[in-house]
mmCIF file with all atom_site columns, C-alpha atoms in Angstrom:
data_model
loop_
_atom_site.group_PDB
_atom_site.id
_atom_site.type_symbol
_atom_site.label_atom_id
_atom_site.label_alt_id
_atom_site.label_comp_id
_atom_site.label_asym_id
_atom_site.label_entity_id
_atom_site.label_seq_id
_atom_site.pdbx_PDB_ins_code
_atom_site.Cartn_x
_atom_site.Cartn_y
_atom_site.Cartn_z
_atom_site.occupancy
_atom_site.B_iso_or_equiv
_atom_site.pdbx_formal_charge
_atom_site.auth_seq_id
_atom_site.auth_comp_id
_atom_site.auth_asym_id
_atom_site.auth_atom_id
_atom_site.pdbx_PDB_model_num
ATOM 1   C CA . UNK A 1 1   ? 7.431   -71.395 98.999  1.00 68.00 ? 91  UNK A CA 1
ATOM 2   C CA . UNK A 1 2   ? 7.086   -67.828 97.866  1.00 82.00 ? 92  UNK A CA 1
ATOM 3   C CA . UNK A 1 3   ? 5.870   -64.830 99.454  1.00 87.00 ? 93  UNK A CA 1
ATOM 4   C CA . UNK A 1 4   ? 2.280   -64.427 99.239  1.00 86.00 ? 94  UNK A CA 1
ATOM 5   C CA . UNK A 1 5   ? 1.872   -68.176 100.245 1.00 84.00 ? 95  UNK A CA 1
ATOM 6   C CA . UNK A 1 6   ? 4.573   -67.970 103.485 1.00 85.00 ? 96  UNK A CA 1
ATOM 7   C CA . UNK A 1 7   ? 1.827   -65.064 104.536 1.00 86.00 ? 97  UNK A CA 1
ATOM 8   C CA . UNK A 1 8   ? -1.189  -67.084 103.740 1.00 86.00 ? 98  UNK A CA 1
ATOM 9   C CA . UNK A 1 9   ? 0.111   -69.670 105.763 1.00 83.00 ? 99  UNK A CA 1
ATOM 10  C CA . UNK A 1 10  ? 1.399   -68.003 108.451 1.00 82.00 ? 100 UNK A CA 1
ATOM 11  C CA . UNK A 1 11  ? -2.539  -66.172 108.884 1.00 83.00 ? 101 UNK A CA 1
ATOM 12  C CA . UNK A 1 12  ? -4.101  -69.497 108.480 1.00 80.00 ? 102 UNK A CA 1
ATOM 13  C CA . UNK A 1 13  ? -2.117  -70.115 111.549 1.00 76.00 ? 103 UNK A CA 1
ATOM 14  C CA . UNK A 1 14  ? -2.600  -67.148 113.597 1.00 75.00 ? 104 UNK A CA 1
ATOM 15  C CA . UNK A 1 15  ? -4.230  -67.571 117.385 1.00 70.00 ? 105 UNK A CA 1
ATOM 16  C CA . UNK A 1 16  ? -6.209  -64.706 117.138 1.00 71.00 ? 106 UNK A CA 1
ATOM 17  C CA . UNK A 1 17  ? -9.977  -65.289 115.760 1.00 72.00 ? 107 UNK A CA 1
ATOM 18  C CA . UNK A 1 18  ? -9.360  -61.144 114.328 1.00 78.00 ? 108 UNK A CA 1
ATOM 19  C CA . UNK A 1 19  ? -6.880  -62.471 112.223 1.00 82.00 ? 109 UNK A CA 1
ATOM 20  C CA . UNK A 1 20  ? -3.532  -60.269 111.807 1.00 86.00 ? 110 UNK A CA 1
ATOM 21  C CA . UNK A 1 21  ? -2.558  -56.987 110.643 1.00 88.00 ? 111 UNK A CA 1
ATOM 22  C CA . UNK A 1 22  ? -0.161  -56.328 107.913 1.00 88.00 ? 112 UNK A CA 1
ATOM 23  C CA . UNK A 1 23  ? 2.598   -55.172 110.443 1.00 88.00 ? 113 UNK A CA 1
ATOM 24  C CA . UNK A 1 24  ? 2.105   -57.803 112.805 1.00 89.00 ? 114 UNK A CA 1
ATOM 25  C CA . UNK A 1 25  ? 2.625   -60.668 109.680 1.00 89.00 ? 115 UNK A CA 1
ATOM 26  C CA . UNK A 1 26  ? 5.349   -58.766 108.484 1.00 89.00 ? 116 UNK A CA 1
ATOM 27  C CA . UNK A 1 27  ? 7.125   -58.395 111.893 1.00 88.00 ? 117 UNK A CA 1
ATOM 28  C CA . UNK A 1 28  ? 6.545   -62.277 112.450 1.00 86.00 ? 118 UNK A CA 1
ATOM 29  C CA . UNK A 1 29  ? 7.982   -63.111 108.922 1.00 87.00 ? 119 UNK A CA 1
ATOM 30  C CA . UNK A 1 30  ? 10.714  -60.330 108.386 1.00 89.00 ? 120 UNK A CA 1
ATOM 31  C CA . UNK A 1 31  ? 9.299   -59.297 105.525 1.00 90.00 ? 121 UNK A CA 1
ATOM 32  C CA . UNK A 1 32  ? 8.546   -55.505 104.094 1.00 90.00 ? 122 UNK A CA 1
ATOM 33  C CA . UNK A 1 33  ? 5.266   -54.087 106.116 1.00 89.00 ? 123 UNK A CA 1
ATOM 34  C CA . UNK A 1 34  ? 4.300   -52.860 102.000 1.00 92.00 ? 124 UNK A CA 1
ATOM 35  C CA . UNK A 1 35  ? 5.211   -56.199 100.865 1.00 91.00 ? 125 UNK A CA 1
ATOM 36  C CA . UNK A 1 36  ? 3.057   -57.587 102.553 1.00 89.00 ? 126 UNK A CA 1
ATOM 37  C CA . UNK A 1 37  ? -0.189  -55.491 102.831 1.00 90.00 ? 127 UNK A CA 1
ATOM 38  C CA . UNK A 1 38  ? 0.091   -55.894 98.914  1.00 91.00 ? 128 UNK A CA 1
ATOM 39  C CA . UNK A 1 39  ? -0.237  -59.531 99.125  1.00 90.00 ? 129 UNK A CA 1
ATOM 40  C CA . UNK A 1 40  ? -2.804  -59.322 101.653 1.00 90.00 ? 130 UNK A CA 1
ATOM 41  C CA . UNK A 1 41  ? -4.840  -57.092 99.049  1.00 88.00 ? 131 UNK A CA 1
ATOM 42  C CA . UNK A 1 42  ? -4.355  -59.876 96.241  1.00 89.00 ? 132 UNK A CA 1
ATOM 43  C CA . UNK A 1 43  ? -5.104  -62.369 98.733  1.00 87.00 ? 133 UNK A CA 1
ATOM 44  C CA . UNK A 1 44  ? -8.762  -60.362 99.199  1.00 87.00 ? 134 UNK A CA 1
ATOM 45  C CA . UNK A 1 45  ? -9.492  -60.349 95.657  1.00 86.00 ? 135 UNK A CA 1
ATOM 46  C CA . UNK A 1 46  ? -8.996  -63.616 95.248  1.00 84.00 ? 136 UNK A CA 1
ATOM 47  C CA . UNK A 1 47  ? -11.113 -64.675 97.979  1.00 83.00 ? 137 UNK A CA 1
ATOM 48  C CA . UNK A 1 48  ? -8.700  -66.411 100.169 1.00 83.00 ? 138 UNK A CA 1
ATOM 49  C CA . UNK A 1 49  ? -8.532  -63.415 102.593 1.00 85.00 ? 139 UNK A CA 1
ATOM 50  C CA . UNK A 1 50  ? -10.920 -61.040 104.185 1.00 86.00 ? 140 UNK A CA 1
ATOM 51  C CA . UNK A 1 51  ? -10.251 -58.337 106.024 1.00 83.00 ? 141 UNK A CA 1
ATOM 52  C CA . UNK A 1 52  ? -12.004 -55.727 108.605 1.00 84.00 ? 142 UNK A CA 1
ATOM 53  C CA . UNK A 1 53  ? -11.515 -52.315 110.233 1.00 78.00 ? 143 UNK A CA 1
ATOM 54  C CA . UNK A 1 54  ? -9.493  -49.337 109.715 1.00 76.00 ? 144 UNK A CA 1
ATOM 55  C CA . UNK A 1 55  ? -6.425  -48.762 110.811 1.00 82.00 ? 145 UNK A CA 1
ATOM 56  C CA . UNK A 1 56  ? -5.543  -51.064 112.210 1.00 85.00 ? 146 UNK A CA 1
ATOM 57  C CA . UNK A 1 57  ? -7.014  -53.202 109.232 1.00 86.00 ? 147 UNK A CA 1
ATOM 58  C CA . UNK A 1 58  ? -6.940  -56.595 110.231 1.00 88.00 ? 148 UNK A CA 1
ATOM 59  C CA . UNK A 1 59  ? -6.607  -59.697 107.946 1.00 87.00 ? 149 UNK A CA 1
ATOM 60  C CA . UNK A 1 60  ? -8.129  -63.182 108.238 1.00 86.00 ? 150 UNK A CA 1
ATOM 61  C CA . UNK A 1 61  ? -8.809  -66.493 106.334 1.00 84.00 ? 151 UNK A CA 1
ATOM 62  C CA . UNK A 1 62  ? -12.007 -66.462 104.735 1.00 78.00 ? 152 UNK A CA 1
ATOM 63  C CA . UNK A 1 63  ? -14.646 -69.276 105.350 1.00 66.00 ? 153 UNK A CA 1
ATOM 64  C CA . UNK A 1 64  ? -14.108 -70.472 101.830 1.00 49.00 ? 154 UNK A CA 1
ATOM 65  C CA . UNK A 1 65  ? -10.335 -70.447 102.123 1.00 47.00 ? 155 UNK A CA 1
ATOM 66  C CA . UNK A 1 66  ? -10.559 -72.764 105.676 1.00 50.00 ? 156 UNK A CA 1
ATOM 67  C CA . UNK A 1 67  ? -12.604 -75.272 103.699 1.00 44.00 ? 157 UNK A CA 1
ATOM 68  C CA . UNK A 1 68  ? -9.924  -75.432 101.002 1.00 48.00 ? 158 UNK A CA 1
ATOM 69  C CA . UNK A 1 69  ? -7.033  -75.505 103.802 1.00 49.00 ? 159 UNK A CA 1
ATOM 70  C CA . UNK A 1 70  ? -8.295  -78.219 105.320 1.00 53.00 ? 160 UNK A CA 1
ATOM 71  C CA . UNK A 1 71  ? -5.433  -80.257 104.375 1.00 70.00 ? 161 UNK A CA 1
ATOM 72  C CA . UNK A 1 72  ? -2.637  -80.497 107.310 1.00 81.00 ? 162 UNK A CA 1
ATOM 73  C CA . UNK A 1 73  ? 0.188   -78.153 106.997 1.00 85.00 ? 163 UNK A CA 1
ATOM 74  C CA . UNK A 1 74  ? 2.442   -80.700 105.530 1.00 88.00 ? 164 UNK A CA 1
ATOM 75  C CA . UNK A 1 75  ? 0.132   -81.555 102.725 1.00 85.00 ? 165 UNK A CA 1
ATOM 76  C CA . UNK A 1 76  ? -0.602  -77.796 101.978 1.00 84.00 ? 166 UNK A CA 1
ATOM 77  C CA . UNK A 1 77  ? 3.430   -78.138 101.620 1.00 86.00 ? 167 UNK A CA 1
ATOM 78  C CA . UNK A 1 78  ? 3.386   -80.782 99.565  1.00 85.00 ? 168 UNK A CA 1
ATOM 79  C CA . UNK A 1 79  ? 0.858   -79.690 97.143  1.00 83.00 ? 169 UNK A CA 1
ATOM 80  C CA . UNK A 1 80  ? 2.902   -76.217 96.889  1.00 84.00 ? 170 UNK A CA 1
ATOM 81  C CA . UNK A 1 81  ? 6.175   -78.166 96.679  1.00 85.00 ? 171 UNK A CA 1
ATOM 82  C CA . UNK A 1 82  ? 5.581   -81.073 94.975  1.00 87.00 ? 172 UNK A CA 1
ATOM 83  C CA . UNK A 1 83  ? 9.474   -82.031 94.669  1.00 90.00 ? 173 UNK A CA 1
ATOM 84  C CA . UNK A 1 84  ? 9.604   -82.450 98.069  1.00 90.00 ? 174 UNK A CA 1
ATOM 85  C CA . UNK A 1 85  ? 6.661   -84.689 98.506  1.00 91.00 ? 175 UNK A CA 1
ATOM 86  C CA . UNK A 1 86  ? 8.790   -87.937 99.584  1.00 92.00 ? 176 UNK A CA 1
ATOM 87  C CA . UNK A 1 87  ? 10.834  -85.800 102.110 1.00 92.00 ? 177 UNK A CA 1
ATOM 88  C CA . UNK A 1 88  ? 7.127   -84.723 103.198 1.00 92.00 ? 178 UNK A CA 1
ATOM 89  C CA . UNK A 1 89  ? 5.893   -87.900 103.619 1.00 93.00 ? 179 UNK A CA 1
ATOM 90  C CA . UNK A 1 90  ? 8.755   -89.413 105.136 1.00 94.00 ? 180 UNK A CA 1
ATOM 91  C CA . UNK A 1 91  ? 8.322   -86.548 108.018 1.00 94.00 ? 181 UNK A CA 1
ATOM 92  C CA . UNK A 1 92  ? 4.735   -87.536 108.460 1.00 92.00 ? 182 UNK A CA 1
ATOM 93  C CA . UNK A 1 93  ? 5.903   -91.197 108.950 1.00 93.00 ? 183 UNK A CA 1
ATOM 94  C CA . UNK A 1 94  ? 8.361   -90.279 111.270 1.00 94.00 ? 184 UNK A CA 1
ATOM 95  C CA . UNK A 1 95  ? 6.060   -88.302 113.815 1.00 92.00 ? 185 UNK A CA 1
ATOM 96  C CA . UNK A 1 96  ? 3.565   -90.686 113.272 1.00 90.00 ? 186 UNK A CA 1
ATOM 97  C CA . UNK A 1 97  ? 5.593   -93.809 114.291 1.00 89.00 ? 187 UNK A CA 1
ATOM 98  C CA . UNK A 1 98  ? 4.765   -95.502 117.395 1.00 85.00 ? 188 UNK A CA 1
ATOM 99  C CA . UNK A 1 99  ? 4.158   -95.151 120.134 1.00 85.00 ? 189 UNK A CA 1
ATOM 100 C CA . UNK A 1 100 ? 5.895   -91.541 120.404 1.00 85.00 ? 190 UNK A CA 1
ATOM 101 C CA . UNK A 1 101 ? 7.544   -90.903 116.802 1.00 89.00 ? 191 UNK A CA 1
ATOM 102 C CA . UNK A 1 102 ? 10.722  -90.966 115.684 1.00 92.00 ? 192 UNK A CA 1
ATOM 103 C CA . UNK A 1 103 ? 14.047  -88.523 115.918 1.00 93.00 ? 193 UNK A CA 1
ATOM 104 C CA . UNK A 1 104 ? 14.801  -86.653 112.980 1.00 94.00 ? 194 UNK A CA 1
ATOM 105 C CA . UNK A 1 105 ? 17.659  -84.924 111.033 1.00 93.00 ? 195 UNK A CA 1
ATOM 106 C CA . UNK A 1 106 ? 17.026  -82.629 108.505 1.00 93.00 ? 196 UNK A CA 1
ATOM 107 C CA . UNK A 1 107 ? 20.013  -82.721 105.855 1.00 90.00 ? 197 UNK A CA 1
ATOM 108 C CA . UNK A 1 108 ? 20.381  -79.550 102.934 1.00 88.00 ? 198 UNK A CA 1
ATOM 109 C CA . UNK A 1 109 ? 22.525  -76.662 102.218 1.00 88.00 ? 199 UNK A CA 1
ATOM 110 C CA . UNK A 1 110 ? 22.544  -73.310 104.096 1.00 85.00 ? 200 UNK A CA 1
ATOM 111 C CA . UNK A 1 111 ? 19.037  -71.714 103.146 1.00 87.00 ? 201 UNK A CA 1
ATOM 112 C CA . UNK A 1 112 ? 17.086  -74.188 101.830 1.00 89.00 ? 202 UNK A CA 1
ATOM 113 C CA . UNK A 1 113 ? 14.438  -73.747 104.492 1.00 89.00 ? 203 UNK A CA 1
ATOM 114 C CA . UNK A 1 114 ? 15.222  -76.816 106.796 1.00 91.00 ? 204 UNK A CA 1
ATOM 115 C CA . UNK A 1 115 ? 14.189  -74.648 110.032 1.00 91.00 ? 205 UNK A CA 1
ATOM 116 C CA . UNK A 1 116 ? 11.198  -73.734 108.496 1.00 91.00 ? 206 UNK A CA 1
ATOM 117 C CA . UNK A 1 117 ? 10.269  -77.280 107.516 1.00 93.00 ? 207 UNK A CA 1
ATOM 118 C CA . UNK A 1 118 ? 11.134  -78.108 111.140 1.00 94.00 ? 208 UNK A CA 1
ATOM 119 C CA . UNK A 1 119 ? 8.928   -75.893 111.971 1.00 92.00 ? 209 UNK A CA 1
ATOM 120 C CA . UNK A 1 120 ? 5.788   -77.516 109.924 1.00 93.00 ? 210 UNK A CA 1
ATOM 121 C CA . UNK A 1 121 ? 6.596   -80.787 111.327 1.00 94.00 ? 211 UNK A CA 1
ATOM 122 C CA . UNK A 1 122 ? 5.908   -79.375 114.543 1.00 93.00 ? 212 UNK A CA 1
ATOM 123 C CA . UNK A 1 123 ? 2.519   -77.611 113.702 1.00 90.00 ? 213 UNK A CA 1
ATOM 124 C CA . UNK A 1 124 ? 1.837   -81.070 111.816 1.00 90.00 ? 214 UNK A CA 1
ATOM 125 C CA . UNK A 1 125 ? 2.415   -82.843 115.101 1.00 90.00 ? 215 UNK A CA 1
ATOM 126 C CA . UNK A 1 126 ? 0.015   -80.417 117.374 1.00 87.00 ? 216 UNK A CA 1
ATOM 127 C CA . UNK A 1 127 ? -2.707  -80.789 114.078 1.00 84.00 ? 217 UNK A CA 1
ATOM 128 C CA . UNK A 1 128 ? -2.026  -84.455 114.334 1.00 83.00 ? 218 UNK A CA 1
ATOM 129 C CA . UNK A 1 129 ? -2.409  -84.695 118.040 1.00 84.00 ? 219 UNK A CA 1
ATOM 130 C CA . UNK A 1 130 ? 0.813   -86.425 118.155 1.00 87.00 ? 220 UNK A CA 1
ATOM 131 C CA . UNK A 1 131 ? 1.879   -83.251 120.330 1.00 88.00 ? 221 UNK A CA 1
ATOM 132 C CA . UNK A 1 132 ? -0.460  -81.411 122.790 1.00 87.00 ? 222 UNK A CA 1
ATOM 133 C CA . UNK A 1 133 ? -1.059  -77.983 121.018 1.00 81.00 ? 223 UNK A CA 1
ATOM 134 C CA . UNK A 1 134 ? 0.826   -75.817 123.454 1.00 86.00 ? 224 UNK A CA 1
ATOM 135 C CA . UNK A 1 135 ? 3.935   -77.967 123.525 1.00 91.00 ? 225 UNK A CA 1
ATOM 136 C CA . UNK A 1 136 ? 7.477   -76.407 123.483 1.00 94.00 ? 226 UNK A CA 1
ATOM 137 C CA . UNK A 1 137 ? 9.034   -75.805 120.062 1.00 94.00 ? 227 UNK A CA 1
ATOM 138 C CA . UNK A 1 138 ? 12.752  -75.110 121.147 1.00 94.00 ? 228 UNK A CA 1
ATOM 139 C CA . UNK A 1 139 ? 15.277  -74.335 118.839 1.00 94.00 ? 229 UNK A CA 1
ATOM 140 C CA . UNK A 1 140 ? 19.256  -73.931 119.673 1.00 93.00 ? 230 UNK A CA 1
ATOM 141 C CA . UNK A 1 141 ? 22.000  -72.854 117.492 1.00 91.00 ? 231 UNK A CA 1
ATOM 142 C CA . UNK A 1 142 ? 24.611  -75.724 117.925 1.00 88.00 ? 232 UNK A CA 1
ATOM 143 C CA . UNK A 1 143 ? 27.437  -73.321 116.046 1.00 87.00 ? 233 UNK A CA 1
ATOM 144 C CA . UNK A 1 144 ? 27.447  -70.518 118.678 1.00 87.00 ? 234 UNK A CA 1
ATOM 145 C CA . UNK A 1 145 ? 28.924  -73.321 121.026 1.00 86.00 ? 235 UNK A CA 1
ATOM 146 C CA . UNK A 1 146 ? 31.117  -75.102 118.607 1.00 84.00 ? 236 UNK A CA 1
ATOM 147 C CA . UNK A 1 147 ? 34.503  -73.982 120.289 1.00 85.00 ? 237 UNK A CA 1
ATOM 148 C CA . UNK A 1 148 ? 33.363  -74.644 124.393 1.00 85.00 ? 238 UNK A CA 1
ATOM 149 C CA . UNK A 1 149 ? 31.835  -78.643 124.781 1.00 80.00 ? 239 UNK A CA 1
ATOM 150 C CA . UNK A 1 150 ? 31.243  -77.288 128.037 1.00 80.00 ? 240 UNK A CA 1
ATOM 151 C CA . UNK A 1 151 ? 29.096  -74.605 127.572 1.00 84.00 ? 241 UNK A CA 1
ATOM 152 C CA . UNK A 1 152 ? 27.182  -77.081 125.344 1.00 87.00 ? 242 UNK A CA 1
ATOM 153 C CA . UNK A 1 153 ? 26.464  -79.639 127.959 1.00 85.00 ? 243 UNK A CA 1
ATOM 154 C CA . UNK A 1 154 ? 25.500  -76.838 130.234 1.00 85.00 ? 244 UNK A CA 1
ATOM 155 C CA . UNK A 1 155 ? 23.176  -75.481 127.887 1.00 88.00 ? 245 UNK A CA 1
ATOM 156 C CA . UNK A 1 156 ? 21.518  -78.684 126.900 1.00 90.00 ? 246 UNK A CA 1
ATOM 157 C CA . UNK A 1 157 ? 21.328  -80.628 130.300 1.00 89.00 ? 247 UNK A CA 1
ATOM 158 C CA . UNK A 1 158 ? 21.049  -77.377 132.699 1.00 88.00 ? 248 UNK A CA 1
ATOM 159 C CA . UNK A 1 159 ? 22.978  -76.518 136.031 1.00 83.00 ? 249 UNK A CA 1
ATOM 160 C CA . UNK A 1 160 ? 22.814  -76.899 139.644 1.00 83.00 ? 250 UNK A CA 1
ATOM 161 C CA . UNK A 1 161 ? 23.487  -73.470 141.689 1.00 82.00 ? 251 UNK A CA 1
ATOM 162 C CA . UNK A 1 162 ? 27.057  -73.494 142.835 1.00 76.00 ? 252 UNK A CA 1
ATOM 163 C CA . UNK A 1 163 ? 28.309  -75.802 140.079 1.00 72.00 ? 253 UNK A CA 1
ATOM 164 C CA . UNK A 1 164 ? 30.362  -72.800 138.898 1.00 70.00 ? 254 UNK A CA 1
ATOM 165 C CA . UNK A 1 165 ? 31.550  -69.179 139.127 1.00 70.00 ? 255 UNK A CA 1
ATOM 166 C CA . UNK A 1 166 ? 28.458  -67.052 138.972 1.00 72.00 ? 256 UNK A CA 1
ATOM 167 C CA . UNK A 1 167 ? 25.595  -70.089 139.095 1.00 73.00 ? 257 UNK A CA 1
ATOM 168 C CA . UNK A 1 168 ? 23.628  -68.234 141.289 1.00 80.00 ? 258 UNK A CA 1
ATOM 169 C CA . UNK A 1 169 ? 20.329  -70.680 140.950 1.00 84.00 ? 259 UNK A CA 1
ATOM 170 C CA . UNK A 1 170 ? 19.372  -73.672 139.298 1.00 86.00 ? 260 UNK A CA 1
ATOM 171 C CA . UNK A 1 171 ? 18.351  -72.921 135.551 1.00 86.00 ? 261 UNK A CA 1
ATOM 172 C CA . UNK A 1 172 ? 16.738  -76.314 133.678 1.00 90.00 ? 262 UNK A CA 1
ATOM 173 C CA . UNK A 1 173 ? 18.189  -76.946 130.111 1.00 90.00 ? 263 UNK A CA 1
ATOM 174 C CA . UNK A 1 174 ? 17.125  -77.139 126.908 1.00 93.00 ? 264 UNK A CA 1
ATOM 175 C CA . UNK A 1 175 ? 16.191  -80.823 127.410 1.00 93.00 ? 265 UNK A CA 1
ATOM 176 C CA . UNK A 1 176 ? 13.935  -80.128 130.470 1.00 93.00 ? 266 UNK A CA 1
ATOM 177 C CA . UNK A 1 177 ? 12.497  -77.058 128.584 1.00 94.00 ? 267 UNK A CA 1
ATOM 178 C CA . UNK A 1 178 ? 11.479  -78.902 125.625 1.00 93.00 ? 268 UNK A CA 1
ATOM 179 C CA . UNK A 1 179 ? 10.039  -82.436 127.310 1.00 93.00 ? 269 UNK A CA 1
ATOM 180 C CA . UNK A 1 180 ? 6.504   -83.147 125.650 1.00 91.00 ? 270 UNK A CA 1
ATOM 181 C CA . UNK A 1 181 ? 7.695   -81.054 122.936 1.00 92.00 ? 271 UNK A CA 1
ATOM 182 C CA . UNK A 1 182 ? 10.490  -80.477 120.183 1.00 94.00 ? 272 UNK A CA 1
ATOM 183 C CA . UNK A 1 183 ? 14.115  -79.771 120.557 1.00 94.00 ? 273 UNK A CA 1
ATOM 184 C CA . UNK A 1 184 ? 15.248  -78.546 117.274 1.00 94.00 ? 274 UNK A CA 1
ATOM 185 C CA . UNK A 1 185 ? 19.222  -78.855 116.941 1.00 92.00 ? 275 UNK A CA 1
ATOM 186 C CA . UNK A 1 186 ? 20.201  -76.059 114.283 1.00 90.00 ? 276 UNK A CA 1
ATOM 187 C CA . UNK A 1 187 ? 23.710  -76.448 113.054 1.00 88.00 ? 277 UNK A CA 1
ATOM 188 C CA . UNK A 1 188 ? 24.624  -79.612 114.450 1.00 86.00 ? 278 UNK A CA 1
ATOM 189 C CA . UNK A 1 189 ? 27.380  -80.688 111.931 1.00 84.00 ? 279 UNK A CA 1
ATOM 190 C CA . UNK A 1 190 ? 29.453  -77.685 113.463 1.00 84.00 ? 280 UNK A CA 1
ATOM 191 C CA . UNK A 1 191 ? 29.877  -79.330 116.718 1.00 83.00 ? 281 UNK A CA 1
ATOM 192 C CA . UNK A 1 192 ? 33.051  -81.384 117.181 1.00 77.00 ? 282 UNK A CA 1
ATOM 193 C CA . UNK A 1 193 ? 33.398  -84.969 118.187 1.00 77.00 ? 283 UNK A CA 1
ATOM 194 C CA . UNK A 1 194 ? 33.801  -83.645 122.064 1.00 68.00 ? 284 UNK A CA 1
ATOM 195 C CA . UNK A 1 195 ? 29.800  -81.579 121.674 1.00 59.00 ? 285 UNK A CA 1
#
């Protein structure tokens, strides 16, 4: 996906019915504050975009632009990335599956953007009403814990207060915080057979 779409998409997404400024999409995506007020600016003479006061100048989809966007989030993908249309539709199967979808593992090389489509599967979920739209989207980096199984299991199912040194309170896990929602395993092929 390049640029100028990856910030069209992210303000077609954005809570607020003011839109976004350049700053705040370029904080969200990591990308140049310049960068990104210049695609912005094409966006608005193409139409896709308008955009209202000064300083902050604030950016939103236009009407016309909605219309067009109707398409779900994976489709928009699709369309964008045609060579990744049967990976796109097999996600769409997958959260669609009865009664409550299907697990998932995303395979690629380092890069590729298999968070990111993670990530769309989830917004295609809420969109879908397969997933209430506030549910958890909880990611966790499986290779910071690929030396210490324990830490792992601590992580993922929680701990009781007292269960070690310094386990002051109870504290849920990742499981408990993401129920409803989606736990997002990054890095799993680091773990070893013991994780």
């Amino acid at each position: 996906m390049k640029r100028i779409e990856k910030i069209f998409f992210e303000l077609n997404h954005c809570p607020s019915e003011r839109g976004a400024t350049a700053g705040e999409l370029a904080e969200k995506l990591g990308l140049s504050r310049a960068n990104v007020s210049n695609d912005l600016n094409c966006l608005c003479k193409e139409g896709k975009v308008c955009k209202s006061g000064t300083k902050p100048v604030y950016y939103r989809p236009s009407q016309s632009a909605k219309r067009q966007n109707s398409d779900n989030i994976l489709d928009m993908f699709a369309k964008s990335n045609p060579s990744l249309f049967h990976c796109v539709e097999q996600a769409k199967a997958a959260v669609l599956y009865p009664p409550h979808g299907m697990h998932m593992m995303l395979f690629g090389e380092t890069g590729v953007g298999k968070s990111m489509f993670a990530e769309m599967i989830y917004h295609y979920a809420c969109e879908s009403g397969h997933l209430v739209d506030n549910a958890p989207f909880v990611v966790f980096n499986c290779a910071d814990y690929s030396d210490n199984p324990q830490l792992l299991v601590s992580q993922l199912m929680g701990t009781k207060k007292g269960a070690y040194t310094g386990a002051d309170a109870d504290r849920p896990g990742l499981l408990e915080k993401a129920d409803g929602g989606v736990l997002f395993l990054d890095e799993v092929h680091r773990l070893p057979p013991q994780g």
